[in-house]
Short mmCIF file of C-alpha atoms in Angstrom, two decimals:
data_model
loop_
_atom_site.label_atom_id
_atom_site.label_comp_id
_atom_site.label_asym_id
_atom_site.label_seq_id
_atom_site.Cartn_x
_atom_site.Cartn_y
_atom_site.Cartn_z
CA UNK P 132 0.27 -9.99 3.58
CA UNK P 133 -0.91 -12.23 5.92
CA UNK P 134 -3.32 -15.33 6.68
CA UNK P 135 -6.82 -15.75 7.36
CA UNK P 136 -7.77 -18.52 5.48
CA UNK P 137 -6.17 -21.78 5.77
CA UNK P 138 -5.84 -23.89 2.87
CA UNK P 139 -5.97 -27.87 2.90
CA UNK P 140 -3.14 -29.67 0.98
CA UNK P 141 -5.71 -31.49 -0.95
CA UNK P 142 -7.27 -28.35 -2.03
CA UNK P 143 -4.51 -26.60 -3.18
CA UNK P 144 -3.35 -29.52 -4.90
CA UNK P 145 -6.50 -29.83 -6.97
CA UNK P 146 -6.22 -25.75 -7.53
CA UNK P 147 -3.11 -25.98 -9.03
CA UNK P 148 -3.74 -29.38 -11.43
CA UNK P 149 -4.95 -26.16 -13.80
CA UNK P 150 -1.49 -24.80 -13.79
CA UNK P 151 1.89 -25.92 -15.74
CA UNK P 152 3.76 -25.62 -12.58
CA UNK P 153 4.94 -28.66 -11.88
CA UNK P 154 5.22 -30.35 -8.92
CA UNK P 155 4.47 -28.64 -5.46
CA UNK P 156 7.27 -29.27 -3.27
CA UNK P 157 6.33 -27.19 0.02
CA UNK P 158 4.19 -24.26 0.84
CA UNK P 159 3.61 -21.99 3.90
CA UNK P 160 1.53 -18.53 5.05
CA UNK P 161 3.37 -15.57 5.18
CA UNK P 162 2.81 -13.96 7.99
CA UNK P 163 3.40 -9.89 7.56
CA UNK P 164 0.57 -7.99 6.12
CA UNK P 165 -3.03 -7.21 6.94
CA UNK P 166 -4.96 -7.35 4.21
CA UNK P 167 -5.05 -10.65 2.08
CA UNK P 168 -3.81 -14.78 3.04
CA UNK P 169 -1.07 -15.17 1.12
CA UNK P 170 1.41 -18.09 1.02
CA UNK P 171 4.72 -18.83 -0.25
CA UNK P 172 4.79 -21.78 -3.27
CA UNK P 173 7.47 -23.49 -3.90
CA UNK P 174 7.02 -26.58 -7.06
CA UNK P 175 9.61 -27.57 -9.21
CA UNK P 176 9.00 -24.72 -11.68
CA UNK P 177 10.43 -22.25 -9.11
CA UNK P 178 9.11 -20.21 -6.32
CA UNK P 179 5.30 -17.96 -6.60
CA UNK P 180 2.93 -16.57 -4.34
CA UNK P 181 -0.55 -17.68 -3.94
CA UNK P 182 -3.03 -14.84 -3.04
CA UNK P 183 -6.48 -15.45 -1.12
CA UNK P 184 -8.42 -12.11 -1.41
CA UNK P 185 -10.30 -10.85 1.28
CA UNK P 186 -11.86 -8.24 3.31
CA UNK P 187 -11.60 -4.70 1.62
CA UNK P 188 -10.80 -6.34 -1.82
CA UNK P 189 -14.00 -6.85 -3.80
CA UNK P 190 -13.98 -9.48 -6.51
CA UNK P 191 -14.93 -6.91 -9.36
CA UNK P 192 -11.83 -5.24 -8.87
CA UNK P 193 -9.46 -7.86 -9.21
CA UNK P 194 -9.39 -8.03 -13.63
CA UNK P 195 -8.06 -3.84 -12.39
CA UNK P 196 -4.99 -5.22 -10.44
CA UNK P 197 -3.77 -8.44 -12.29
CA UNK P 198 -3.88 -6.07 -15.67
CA UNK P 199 -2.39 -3.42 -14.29
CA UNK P 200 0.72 -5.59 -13.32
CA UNK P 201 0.84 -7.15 -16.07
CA UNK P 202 0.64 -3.26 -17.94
CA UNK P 203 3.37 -1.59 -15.57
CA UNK P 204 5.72 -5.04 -16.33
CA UNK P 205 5.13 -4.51 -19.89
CA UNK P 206 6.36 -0.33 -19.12
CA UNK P 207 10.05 -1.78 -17.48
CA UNK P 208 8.41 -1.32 -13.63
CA UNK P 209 9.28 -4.52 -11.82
CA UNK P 210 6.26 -6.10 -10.15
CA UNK P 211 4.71 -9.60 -10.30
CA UNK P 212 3.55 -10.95 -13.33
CA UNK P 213 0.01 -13.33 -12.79
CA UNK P 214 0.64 -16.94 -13.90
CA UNK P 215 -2.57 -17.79 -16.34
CA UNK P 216 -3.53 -21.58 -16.10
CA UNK P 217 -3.83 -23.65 -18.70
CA UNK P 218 -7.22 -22.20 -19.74
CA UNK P 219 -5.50 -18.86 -20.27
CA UNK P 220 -7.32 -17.06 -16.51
CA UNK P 221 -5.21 -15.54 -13.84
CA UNK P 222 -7.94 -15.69 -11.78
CA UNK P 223 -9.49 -18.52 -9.82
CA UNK P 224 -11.19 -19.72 -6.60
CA UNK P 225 -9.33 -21.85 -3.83
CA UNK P 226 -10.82 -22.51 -0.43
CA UNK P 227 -13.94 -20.16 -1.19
CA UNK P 228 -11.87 -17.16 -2.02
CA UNK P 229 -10.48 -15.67 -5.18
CA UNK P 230 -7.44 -17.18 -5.53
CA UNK P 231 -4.08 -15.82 -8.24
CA UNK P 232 -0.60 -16.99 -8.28
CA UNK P 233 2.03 -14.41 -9.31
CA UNK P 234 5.77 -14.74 -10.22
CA UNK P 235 8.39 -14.45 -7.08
CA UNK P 236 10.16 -11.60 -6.73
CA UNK P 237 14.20 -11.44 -5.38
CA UNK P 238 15.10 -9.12 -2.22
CA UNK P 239 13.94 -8.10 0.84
CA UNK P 240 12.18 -5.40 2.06
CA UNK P 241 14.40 -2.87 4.14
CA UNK P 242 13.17 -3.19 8.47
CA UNK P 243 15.31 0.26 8.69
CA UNK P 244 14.85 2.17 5.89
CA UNK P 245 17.63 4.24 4.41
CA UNK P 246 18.26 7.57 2.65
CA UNK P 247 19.12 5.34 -0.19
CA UNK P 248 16.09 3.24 -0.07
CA UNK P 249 13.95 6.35 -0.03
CA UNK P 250 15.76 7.77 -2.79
CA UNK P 251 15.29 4.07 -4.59
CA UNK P 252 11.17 4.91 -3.68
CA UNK P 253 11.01 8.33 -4.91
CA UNK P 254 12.33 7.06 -8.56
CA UNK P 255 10.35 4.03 -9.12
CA UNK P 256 6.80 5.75 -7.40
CA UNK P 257 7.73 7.88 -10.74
CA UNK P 258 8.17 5.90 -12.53
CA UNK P 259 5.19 3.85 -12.06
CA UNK P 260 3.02 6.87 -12.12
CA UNK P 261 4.27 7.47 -16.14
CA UNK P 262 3.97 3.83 -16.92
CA UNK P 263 0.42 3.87 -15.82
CA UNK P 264 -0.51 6.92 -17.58
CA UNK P 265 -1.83 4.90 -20.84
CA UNK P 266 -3.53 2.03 -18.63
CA UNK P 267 -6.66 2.09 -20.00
CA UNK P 268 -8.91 0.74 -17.51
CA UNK P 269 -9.95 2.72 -14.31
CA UNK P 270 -10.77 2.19 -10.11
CA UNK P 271 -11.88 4.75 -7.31
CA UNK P 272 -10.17 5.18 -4.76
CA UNK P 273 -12.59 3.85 -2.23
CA UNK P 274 -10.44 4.65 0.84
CA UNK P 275 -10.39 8.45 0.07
CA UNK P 276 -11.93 11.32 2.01
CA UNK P 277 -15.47 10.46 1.55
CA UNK P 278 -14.59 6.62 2.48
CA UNK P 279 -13.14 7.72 5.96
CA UNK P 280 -16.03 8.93 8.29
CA UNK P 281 -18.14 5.29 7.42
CA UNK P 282 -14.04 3.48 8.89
CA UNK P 283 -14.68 5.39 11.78
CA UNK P 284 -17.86 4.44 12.67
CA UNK P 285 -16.93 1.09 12.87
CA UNK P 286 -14.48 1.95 15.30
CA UNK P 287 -15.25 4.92 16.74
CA UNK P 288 -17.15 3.34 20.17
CA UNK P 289 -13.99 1.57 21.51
CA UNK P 290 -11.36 4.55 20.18
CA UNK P 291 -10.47 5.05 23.51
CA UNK P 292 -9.52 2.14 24.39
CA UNK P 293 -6.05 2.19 22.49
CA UNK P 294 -5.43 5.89 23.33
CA UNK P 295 -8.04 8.33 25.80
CA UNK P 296 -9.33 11.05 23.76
CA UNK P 297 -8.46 9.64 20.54
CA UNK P 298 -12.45 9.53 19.39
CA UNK P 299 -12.77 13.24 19.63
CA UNK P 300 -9.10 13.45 18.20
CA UNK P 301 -9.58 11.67 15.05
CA UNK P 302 -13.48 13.29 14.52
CA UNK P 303 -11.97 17.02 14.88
CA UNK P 304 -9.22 15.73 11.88
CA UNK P 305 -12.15 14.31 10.58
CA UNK P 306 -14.55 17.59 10.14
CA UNK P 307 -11.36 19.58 8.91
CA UNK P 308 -10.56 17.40 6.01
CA UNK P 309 -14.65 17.40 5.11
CA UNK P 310 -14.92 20.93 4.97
CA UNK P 311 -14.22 21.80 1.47
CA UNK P 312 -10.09 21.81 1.69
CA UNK P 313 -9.37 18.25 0.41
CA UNK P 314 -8.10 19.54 -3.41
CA UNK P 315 -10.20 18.13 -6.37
CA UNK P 316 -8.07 19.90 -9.45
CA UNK P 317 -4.53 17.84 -9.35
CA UNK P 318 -3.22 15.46 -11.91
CA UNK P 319 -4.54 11.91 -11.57
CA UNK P 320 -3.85 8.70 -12.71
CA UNK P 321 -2.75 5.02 -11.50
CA UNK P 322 -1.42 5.07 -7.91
CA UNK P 323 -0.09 2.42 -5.66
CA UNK P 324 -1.85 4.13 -2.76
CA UNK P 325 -0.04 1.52 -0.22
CA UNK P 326 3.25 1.81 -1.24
CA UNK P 327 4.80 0.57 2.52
CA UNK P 328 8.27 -0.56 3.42
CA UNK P 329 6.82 -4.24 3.41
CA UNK P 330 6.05 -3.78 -0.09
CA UNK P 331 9.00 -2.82 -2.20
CA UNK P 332 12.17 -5.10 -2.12
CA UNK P 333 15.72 -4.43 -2.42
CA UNK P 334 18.53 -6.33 -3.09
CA UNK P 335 21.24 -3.96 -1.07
CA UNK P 336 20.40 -0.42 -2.15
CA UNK P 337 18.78 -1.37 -4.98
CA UNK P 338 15.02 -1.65 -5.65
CA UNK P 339 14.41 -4.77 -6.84
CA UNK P 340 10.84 -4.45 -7.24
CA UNK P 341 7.15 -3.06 -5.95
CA UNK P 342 4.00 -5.74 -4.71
CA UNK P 343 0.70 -6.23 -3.65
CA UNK P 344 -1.55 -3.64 -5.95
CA UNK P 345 -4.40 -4.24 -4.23
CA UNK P 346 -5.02 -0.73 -3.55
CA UNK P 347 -3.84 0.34 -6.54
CA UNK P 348 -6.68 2.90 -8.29
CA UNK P 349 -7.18 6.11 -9.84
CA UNK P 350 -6.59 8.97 -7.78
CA UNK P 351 -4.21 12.01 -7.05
CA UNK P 352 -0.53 11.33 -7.92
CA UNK P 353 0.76 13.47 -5.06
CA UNK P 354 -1.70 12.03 -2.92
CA UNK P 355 0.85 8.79 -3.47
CA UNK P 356 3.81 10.80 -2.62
CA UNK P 357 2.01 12.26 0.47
CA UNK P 358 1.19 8.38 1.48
CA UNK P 359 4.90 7.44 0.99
CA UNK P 360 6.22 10.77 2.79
CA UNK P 361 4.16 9.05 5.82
CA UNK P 362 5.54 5.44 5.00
CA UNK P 363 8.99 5.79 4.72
CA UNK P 364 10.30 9.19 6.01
CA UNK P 365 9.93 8.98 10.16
CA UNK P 366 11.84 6.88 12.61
CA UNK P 367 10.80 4.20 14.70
CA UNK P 368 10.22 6.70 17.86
CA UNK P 369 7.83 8.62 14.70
CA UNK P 370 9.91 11.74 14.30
CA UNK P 371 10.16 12.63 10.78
CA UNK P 372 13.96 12.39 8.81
CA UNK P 373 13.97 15.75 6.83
CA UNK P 374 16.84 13.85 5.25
CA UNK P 375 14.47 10.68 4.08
CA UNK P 376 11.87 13.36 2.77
CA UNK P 377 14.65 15.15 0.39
CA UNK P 378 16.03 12.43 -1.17
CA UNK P 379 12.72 10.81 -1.50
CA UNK P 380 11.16 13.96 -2.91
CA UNK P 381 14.05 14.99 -4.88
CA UNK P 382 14.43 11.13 -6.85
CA UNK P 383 11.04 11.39 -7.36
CA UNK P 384 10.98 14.91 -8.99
CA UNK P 385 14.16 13.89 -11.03
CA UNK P 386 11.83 11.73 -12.88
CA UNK P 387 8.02 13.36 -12.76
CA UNK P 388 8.20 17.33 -11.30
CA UNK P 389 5.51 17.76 -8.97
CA UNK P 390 3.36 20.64 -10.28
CA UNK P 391 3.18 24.40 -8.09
CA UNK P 392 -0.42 23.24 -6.91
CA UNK P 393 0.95 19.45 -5.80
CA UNK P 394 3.53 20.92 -3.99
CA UNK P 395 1.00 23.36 -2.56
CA UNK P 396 -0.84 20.77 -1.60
CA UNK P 397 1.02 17.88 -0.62
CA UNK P 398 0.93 18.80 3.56
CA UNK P 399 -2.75 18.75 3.20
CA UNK P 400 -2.45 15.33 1.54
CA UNK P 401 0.22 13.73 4.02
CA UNK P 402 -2.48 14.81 6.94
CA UNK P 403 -5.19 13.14 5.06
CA UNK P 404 -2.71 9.67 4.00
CA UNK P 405 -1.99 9.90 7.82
CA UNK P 406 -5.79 9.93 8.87
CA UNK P 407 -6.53 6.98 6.19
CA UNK P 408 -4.04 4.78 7.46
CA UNK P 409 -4.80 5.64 11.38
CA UNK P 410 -8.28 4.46 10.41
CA UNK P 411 -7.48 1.24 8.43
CA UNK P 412 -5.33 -0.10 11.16
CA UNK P 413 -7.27 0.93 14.16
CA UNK P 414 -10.30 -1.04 12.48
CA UNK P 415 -7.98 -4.05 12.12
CA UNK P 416 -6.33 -3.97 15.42
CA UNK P 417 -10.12 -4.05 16.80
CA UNK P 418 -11.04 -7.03 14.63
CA UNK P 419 -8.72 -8.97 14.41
CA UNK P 420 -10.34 -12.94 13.52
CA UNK P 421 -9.99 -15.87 15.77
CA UNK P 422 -6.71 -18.09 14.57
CA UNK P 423 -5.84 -15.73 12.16
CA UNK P 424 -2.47 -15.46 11.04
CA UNK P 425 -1.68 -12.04 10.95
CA UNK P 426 -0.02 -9.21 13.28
CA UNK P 427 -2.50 -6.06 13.27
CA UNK P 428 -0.26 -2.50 12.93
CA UNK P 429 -0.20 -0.25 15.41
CA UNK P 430 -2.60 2.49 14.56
CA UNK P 431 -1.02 4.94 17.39
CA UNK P 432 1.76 5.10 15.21
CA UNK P 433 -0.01 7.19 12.70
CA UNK P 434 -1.89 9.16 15.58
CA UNK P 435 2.02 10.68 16.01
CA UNK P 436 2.80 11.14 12.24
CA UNK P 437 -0.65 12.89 11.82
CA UNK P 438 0.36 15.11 14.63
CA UNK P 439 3.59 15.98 12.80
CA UNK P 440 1.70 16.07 9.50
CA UNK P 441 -1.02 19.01 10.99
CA UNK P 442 2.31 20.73 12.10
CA UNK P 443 3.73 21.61 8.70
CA UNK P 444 3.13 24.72 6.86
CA UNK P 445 4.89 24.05 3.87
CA UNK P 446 7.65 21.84 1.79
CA UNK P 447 9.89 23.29 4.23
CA UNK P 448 9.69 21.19 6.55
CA UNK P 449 10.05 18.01 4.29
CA UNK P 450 13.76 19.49 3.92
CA UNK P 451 12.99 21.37 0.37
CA UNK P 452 11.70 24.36 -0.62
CA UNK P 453 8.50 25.19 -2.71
CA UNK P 454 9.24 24.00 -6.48
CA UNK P 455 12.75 22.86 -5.55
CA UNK P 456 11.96 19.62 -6.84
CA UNK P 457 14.42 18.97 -9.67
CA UNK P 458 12.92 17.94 -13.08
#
């Protein structure tokens, strides 16, 4: 979350006239994020967040992610619900931008994450993945391997700036994952495919519920475990918790086993998660727009976890061994 676009009191007055909400009592920009402006609502019908949809997020694919929380809520996965106006749409336009309000959702998301929390992950990642399994409409993933070389062109002249040789770093990972190894035969279906820390809440140890789909697509299943074995398994200095990994893995296995060729594959998948993330945030940190509200992630952390991630020959080194994934 973050913002980009400011939004007049006026404006967002008018915007919501079209909702049963009440009377707006405050509002304010959240801050954390990258992707979207996002504020905080807060009327006498309760507490929502407003959504302004930007940059990567193309209009056409909004219908995908307000149905498919509305789908997963319907399944017993807690997400956001959208709030419809009063002509039955979720969607509208505020300030020049699409524009949704969905429901508020208790907790906080966990700045240290624990063995517990990862556990908490593993489970409802599962979860989600069978909930989403009779959603019947469909998205590419357009931030897979043949969406990466085009992210780092447009970054790929002032790579060295953050880090000296990281251009020729990042275009070596780059021809390794092109040349025929990225796997094309595992199960797909609805994944998260940004399923960070600042995007799952807890309330203690328990998960209190997952936000902000809009990444959400079709795509590998593991290749969502393999972005979440990045997210939520290393340490602040980047080395990985082999402890994090098994009791993410494991949870998640308790409730969908990963198949002999996802486990096969999932190293191969955490390299290429790492290399799509390094990419996203090392185009953000360059561009970041004047007066923006938003604090750009540091893409040298996922230079180190794709390091790690090139390292690893097998489940092994997530802390479990090949199909010790309990059903």
């Amino acid at each position: 979350m973050a913002v980009y676009t400011d939004v007049a009191a006026d404006e967002l007055a008018e915007f919501l006239s079209r909702y049963d909400l009440g009377e707006l009592l405050s509002y304010k920009g959240i801050a954390e994020g990258v992707e979207n402006s996002n504020f905080l609502l807060h009327s006498s019908a309760g507490y929502f967040i407003l959504t302004l949809y930007e940059k990567r997020v193309a209009k056409n694919d909004l219908p995908f992610f307000l149905a498919l929380m509305t789908h997963l809520a319907s399944r017993g996965i807690s997400c956001p619900l959208p709030v419809k106006n009063r002509s039955g749409e979720a969607l509208g336009t505020l300030a020049g931008r699409p524009a949704a309000i969905i429901s508020f959702l208790e907790g906080i998301w966990p700045r240290k994450p624990s063995a517990a929390h990862c556990a908490g992950v593993g489970q409802a990642l599962a979860r989600m993945h069978l909930a989403g399994r009779d959603f019947p409409m469909a998205r590419a993933n357009a931030l897979s391997v043949s969406g990466w070389r085009p992210l780092f062109e447009q970054s790929a002249s002032r790579a060295d700036e953050l880090q000296p040789g990281l251009r020729a770093f990042i275009e070596a990972e780059l021809d390794h994952l092109e040349g025929g190894l990225w796997p094309k035969q595992l199960p797909i279906g609805v994944i998260h495919a940004d399923l960070f820390p600042d995007n799952v809440f807890f309330l203690g140890d328990r998960l209190s519920g997952i936000i902000d789909f809009t990444f959400a697509c079709n795509d590998m299943l593991a290749y969502d475990v393999a972005i979440c074995l990045n997210a939520w398994c290393f340490e602040s200095d980047c080395s990985f918790n082999v402890t994090k990994a098994r009791a993410f893995l494991n949870a998640y296995g308790r409730e969908r086993k990963l198949s002999e060729a996802e486990e096969a594959a999932l190293p191969l998948l955490a390299r290429g998660a790492a290399l799509r993330f390094l990419l996203t945030r090392l185009v953000d940190f360059l561009n970041v727009p004047p007066g923006a509200l938003v604090r750009p992630k540091d893409p040298l952390e996922y230079v180190r976890k794709l390091r790690f991630q090139q390292s690893v020959a097998s489940l092994r080194d997530y802390g479990v061994a090949a199909s010790g994934l309990v059903a």
